[in-house]
Short mmCIF file of C-alpha atoms in Angstrom, two decimals:
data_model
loop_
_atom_site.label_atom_id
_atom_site.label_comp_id
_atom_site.label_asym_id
_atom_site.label_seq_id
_atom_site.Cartn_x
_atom_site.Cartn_y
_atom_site.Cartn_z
CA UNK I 4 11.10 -18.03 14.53
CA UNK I 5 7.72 -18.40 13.19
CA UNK I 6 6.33 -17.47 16.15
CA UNK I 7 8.07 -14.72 16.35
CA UNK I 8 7.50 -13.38 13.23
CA UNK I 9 3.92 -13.76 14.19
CA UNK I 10 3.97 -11.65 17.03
CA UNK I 11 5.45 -8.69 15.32
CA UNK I 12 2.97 -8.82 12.40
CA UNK I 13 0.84 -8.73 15.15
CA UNK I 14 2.30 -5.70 17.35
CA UNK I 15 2.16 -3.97 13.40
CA UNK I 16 -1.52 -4.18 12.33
CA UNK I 17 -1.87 -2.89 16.15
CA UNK I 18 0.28 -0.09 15.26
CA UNK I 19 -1.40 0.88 12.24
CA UNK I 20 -4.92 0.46 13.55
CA UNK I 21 -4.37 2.27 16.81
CA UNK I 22 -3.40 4.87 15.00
CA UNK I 23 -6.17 5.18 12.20
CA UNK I 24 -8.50 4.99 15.42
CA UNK I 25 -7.25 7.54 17.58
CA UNK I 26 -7.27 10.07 14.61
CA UNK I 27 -9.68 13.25 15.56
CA UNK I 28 -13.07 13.11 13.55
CA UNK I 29 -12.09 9.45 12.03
CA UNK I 30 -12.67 5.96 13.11
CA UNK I 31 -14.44 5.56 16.63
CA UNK I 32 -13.29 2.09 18.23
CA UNK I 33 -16.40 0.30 20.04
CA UNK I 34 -16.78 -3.20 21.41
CA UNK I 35 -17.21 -6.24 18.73
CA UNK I 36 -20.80 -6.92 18.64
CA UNK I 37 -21.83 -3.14 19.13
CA UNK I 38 -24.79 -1.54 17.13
CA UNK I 39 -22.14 0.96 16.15
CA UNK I 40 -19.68 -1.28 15.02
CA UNK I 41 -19.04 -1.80 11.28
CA UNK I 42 -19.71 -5.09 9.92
CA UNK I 43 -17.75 -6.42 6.76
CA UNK I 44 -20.48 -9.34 6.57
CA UNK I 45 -22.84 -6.21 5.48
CA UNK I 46 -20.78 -5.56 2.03
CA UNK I 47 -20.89 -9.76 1.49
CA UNK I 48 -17.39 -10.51 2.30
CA UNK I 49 -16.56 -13.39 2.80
CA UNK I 50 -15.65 -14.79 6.64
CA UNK I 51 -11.89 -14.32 7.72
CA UNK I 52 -11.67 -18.39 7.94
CA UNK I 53 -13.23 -18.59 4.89
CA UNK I 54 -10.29 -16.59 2.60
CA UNK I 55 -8.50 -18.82 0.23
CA UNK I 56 -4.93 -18.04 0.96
CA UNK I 57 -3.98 -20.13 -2.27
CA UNK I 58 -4.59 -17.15 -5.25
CA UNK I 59 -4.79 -13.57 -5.93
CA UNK I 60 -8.16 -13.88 -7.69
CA UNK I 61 -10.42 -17.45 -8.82
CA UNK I 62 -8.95 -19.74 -10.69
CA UNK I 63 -11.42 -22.58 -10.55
CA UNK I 64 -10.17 -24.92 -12.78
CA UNK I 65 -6.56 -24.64 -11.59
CA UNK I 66 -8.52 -25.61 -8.12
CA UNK I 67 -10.18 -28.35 -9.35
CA UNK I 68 -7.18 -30.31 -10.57
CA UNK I 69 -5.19 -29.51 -8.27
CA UNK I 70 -7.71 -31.23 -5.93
CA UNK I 71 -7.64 -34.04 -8.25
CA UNK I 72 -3.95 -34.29 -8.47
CA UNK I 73 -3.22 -34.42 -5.18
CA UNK I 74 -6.12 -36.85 -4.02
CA UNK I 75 -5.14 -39.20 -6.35
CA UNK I 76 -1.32 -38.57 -6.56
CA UNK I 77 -1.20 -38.36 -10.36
CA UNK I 78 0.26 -35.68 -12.42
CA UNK I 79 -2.49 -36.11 -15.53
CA UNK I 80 -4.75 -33.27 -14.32
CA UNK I 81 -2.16 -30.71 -14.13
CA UNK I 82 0.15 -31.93 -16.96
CA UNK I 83 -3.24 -31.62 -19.61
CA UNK I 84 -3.89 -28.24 -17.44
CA UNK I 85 -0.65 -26.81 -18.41
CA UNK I 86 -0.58 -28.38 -21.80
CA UNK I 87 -4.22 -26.32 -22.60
CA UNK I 88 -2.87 -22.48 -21.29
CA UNK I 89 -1.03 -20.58 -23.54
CA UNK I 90 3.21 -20.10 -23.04
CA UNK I 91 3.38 -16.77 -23.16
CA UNK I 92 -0.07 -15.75 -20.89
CA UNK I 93 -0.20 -14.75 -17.51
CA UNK I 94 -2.05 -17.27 -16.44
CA UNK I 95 0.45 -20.27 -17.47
CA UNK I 96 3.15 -18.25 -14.83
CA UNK I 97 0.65 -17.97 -12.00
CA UNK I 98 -0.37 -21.63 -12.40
CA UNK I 99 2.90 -23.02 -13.01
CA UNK I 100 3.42 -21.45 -9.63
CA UNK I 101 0.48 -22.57 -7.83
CA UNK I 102 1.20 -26.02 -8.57
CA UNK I 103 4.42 -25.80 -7.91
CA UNK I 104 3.46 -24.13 -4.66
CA UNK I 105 1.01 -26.90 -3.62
CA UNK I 106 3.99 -29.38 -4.28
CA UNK I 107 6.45 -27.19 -1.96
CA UNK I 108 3.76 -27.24 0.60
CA UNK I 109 2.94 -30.74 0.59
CA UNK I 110 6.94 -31.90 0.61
CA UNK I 111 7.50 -29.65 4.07
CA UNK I 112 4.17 -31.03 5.18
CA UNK I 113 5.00 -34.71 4.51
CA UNK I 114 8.61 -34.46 4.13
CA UNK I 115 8.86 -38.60 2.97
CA UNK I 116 5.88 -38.77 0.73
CA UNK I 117 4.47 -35.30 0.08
CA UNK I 118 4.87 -34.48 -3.75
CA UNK I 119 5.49 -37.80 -5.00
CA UNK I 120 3.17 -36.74 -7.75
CA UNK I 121 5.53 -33.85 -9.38
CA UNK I 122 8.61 -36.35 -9.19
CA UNK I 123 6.58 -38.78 -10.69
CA UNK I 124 5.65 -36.13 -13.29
CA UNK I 125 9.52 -35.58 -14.37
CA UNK I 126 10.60 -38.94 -14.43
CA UNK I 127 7.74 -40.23 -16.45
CA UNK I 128 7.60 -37.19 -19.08
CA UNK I 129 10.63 -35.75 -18.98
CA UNK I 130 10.16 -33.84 -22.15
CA UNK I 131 6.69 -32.44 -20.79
CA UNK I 132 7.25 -28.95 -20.62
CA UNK I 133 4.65 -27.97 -18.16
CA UNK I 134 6.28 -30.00 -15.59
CA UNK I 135 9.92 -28.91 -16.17
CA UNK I 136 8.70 -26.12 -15.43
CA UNK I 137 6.59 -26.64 -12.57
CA UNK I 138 9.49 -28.37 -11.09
CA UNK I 139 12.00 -25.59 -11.17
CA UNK I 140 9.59 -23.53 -9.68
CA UNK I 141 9.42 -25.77 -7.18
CA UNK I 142 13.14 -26.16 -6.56
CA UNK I 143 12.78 -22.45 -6.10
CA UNK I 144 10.44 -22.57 -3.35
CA UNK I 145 11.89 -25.28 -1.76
CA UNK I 146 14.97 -23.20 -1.23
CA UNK I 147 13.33 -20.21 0.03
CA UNK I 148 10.91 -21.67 2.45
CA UNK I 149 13.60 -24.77 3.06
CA UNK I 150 14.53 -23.13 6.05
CA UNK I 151 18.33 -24.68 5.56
CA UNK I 152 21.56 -23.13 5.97
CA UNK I 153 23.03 -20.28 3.11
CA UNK I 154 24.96 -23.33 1.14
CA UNK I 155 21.96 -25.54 1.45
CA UNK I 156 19.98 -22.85 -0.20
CA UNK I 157 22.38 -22.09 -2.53
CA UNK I 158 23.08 -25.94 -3.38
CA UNK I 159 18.90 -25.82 -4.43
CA UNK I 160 19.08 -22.85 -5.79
CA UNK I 161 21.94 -23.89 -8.12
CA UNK I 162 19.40 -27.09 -9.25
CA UNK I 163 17.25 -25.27 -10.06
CA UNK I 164 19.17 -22.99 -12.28
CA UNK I 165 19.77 -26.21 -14.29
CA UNK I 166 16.06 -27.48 -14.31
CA UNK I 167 15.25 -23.37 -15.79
CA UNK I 168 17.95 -24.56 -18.23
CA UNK I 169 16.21 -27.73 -19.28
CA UNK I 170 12.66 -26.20 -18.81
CA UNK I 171 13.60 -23.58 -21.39
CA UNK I 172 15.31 -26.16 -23.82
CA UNK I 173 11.92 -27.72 -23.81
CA UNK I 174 9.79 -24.79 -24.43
CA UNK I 175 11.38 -22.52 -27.07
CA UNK I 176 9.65 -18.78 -26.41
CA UNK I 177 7.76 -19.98 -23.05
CA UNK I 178 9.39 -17.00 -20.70
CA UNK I 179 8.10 -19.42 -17.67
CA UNK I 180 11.18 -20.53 -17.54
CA UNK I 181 13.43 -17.15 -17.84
CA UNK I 182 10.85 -15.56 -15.18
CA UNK I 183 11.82 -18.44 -12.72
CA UNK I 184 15.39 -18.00 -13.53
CA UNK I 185 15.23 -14.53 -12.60
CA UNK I 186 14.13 -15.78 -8.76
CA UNK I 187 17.04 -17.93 -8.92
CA UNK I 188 19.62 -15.24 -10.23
CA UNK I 189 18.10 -12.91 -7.09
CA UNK I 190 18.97 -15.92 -4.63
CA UNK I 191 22.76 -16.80 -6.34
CA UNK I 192 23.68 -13.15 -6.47
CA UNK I 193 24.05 -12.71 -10.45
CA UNK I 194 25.66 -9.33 -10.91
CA UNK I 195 23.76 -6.62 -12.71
CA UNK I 196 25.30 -7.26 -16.09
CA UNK I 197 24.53 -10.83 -16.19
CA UNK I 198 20.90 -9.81 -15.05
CA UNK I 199 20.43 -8.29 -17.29
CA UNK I 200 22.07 -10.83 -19.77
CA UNK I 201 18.57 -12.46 -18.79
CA UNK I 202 16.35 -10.34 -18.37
CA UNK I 203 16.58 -9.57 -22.15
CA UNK I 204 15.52 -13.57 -22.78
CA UNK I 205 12.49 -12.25 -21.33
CA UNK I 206 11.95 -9.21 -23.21
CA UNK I 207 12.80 -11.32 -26.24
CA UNK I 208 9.79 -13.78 -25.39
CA UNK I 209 6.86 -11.48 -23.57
CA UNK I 210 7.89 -7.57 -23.14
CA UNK I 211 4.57 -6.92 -21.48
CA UNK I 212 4.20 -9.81 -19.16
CA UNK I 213 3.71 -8.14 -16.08
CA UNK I 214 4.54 -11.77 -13.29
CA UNK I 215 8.16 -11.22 -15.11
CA UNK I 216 8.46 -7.33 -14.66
CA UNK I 217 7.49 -7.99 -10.91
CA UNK I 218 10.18 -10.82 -10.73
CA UNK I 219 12.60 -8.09 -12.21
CA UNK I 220 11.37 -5.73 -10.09
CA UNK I 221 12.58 -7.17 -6.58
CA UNK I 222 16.33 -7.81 -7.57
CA UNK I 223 16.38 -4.36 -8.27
CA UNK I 224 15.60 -3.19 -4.79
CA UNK I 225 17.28 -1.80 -2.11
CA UNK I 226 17.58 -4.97 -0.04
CA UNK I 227 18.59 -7.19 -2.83
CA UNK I 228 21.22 -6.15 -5.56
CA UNK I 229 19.58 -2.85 -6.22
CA UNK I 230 18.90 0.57 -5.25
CA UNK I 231 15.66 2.88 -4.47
CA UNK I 232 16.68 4.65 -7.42
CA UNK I 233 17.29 1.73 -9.51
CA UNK I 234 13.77 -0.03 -8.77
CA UNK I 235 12.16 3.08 -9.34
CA UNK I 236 13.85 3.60 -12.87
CA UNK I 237 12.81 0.22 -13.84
CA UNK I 238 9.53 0.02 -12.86
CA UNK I 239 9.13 4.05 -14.50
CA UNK I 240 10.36 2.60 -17.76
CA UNK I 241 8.04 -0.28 -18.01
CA UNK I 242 5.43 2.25 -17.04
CA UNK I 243 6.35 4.41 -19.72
CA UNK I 244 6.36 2.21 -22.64
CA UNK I 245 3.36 0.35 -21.71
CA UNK I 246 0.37 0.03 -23.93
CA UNK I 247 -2.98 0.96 -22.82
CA UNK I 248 -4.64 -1.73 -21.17
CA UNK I 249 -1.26 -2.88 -19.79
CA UNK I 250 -0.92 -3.37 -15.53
CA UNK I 251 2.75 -1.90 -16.47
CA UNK I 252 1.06 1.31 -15.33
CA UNK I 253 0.56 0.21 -11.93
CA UNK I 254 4.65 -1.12 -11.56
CA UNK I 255 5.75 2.32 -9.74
CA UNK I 256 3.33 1.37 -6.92
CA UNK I 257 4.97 -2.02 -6.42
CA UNK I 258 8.65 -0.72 -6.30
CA UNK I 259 7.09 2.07 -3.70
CA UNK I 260 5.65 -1.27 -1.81
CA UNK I 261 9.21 -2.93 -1.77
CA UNK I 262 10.29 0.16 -0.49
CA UNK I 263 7.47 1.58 2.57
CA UNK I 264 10.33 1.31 5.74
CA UNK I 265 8.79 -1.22 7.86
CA UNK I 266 7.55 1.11 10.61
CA UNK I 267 6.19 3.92 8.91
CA UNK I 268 2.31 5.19 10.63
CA UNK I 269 3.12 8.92 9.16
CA UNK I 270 -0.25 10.01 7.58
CA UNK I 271 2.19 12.25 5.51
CA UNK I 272 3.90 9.76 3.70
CA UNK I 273 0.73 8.34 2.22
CA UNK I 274 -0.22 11.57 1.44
CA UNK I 275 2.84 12.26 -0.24
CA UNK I 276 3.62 13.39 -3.97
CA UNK I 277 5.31 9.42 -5.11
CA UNK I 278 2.28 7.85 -3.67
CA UNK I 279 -0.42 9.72 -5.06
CA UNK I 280 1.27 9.40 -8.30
CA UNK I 281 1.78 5.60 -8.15
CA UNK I 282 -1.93 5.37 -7.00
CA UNK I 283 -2.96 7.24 -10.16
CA UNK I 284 -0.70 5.35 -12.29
CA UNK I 285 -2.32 1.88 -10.27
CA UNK I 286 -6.06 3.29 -10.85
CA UNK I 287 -5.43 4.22 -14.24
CA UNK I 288 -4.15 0.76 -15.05
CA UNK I 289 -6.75 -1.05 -13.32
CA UNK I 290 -9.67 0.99 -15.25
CA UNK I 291 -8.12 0.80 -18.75
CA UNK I 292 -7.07 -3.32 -18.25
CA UNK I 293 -9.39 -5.87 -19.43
CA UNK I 294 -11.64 -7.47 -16.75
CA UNK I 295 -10.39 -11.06 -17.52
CA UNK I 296 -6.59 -9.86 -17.04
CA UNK I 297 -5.57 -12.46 -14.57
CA UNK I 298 -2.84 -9.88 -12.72
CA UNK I 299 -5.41 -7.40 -12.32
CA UNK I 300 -6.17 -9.00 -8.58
CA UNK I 301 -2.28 -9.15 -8.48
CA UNK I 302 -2.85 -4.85 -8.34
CA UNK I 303 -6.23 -4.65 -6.96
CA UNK I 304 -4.62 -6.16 -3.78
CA UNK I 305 -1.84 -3.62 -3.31
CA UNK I 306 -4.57 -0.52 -4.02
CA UNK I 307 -6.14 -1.86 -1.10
CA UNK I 308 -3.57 -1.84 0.58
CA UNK I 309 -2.43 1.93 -0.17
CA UNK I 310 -5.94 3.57 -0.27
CA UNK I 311 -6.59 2.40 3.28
CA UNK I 312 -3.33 3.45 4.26
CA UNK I 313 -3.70 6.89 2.60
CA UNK I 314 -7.90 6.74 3.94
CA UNK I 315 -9.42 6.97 0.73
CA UNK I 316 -11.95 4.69 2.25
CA UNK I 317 -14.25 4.47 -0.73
CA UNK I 318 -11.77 3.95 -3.33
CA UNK I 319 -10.41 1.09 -1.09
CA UNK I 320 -13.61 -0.21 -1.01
CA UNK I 321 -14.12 -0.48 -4.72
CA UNK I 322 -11.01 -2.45 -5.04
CA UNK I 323 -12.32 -4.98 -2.18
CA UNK I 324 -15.60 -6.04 -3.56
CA UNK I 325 -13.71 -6.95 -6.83
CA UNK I 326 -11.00 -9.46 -4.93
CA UNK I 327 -12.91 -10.31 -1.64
CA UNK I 328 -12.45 -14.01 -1.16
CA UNK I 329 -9.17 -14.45 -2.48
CA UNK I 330 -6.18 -13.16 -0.03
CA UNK I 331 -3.04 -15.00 -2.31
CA UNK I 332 -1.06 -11.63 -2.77
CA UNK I 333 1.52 -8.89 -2.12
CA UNK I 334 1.30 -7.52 0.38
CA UNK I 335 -1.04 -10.05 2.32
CA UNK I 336 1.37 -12.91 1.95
CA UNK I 337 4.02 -11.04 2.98
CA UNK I 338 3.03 -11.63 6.92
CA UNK I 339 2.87 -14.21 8.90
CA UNK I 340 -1.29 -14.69 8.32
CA UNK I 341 -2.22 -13.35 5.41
CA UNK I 342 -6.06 -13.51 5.94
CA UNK I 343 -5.74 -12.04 9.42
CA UNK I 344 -3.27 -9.34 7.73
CA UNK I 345 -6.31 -8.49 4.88
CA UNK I 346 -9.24 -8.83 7.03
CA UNK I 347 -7.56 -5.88 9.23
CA UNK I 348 -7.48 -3.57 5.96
CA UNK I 349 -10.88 -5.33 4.54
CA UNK I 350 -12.40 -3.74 8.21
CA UNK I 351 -10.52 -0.59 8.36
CA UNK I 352 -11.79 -0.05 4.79
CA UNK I 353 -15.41 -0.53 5.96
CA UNK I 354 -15.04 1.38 9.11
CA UNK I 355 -13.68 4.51 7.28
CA UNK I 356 -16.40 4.22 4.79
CA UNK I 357 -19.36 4.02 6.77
CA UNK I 358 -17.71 6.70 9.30
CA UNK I 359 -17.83 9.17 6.32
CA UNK I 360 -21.67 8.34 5.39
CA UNK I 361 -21.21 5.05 3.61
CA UNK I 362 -23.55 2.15 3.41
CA UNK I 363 -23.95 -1.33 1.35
CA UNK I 364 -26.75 0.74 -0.43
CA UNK I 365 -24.54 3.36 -1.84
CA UNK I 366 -21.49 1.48 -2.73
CA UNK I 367 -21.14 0.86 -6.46
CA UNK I 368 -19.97 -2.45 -7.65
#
């Protein structure tokens, strides 16, 4: 199935650059190696085997201990790690789920040893919060990526509704827990009411965290429990009420991401009314948020992936320089190889720019 899955990510990014190519008055296609041909190497990006798939953006000292960790097969690191970020910051969500992540990883690598370290974690401090929580998260992983059948997934799944349950006991006001819950209430089916029984643990706890609004956001959709319409509406009304210097602004472009149809190459689309305005909404947030914001690669990632699609070349472009390196996000993880998938956009991007008079020299960093 892998394989498979491969192949049409494949036949896709063929699709979609065939057809940016054979465009009258855009992108000439010439032979790798040609004088003519654009070079992403010129802009200093970074090699296409060289892309850490692991995060959106750098988190070195999450990198460092997980290195640690898992050389030495000892929880410490991570558990002080976890101990020193703040419960209700952006960061604690994305590195609960990075560790939890290299755990999942390791266990399908190693299926008889791999993780040892996180199970060692709970039974040894079992009223550590940062690992109750790393450990439903990585129940939650485990049961998508288990690759079992629908009651062993839902057998996980259902663990791991109990380990958000004791993960939350432990942390009074952490949403960590209540974000993860909401991946598990996607997977078990909760109906809308009792969704939204929970999702108002998390608007008790953080309003504006934006990890939990795009956890929300994806039951909401058309191919989970939702509807177009419904995703839209919620992802509207966080953008609404959302203070300035808040990625809320940029939701509307995710729920438009959840929703592209999977073969869609019509240069009319991107140029489209809903588009333009969720770019705006995306730009907007991305110029007003603070340059520390550690979502802001979360939504510099998905401009990229618009802009190119729409050809704003030098927009896209812009984004690039700010996340090059890193490949960890929506929508790059969502195929099969997600540096292959970004260094197709990454060279499209370049391409497009230089074909409309753009050099290293004039791009603004």
């Amino acid at each position: 199935m892998g394989i498979l899955w491969g192949l049409m990510a494949a036949v896709m990014i063929g699709l979609v650059v065939s057809q940016l190519l054979r465009r009258r008055g855009g992108i000439r296609q010439v032979a790798p190696g040609s004088p003519d041909a654009a070079d992403p190497a010129d802009y200093g990006f970074m090699l296409q085997e060289d892309l850490d798939v692991r995060l959106p953006g750098p988190d070195q000292d999450l990198l460092d201990v997980m290195s640690v960790v898992q050389r030495n097969q000892d929880f410490t690191a991570a558990s002080q790690l976890l101990a020193g970020t703040g419960k209700e910051t952006e960061t604690r969500w994305e590195r609960v789920q990075a560790i939890a992540g290299a755990a999942a990883l390791e266990a399908q690598q190693t299926p008889r040893l791999g993780a040892g370290w996180l199970h060692a974690w709970r039974s040894q401090a079992p009223k550590d919060a940062g690992g109750a929580q790393v450990f439903a998260e990585f129940l939650v992983q485990q049961a998508w990526r288990g690759g079992g059948t629908p009651d062993e997934q839902r057998i996980v799944l259902e663990e791991a509704r109990n380990a958000c349950d004791q993960a939350a006991m432990l942390a009074p006001g952490d949403p960590v827990p209540h974000i993860t819950h909401l991946a598990v209430a996607r997977g078990l089916g909760y109906s809308q009411a009792e969704f939204e029984q929970l999702w108002l643990k998390i608007l008790d706890t953080a309003p504006g965290h934006m990890g939990a609004h795009l956890a929300g956001l994806r039951y909401w959709t058309e191919k989970w429990h939702g509807s177009r319409e419904q995703a839209f509406s919620f992802a509207e009304a966080a953008a609404a009420r959302a203070p300035r210097g808040s990625l809320l602004a940029a939701l509307p472009l995710f729920a438009l991401y959840e929703h592209v149809p999977e073969v869609n190459l019509v240069r009319g689309f991107y140029e489209s009314v809903v588009v333009t305005k969720a770019l705006h909404g995306a730009l907007f947030a991305v110029h007003a948020a603070r340059p520390d914001d550690p979502m802001l690669a979360h939504v510099r990632h998905l401009l990229v992936f618009f802009l190119v699609r729409s050809e704003r070349w030098s927009e896209a472009m812009r984004q690039l320089v700010h996340v090059d390196g890193h490949v960890g996000a929506i929508p790059w993880t969502a195929e099969y190889d997600p540096a292959a998938s970004y260094a197709v956009y990454r060279a499209l991007a370049v391409a497009g720019y230089e074909a409309n008079g753009g050099s290293p020299a004039t791009l603004r960093h």
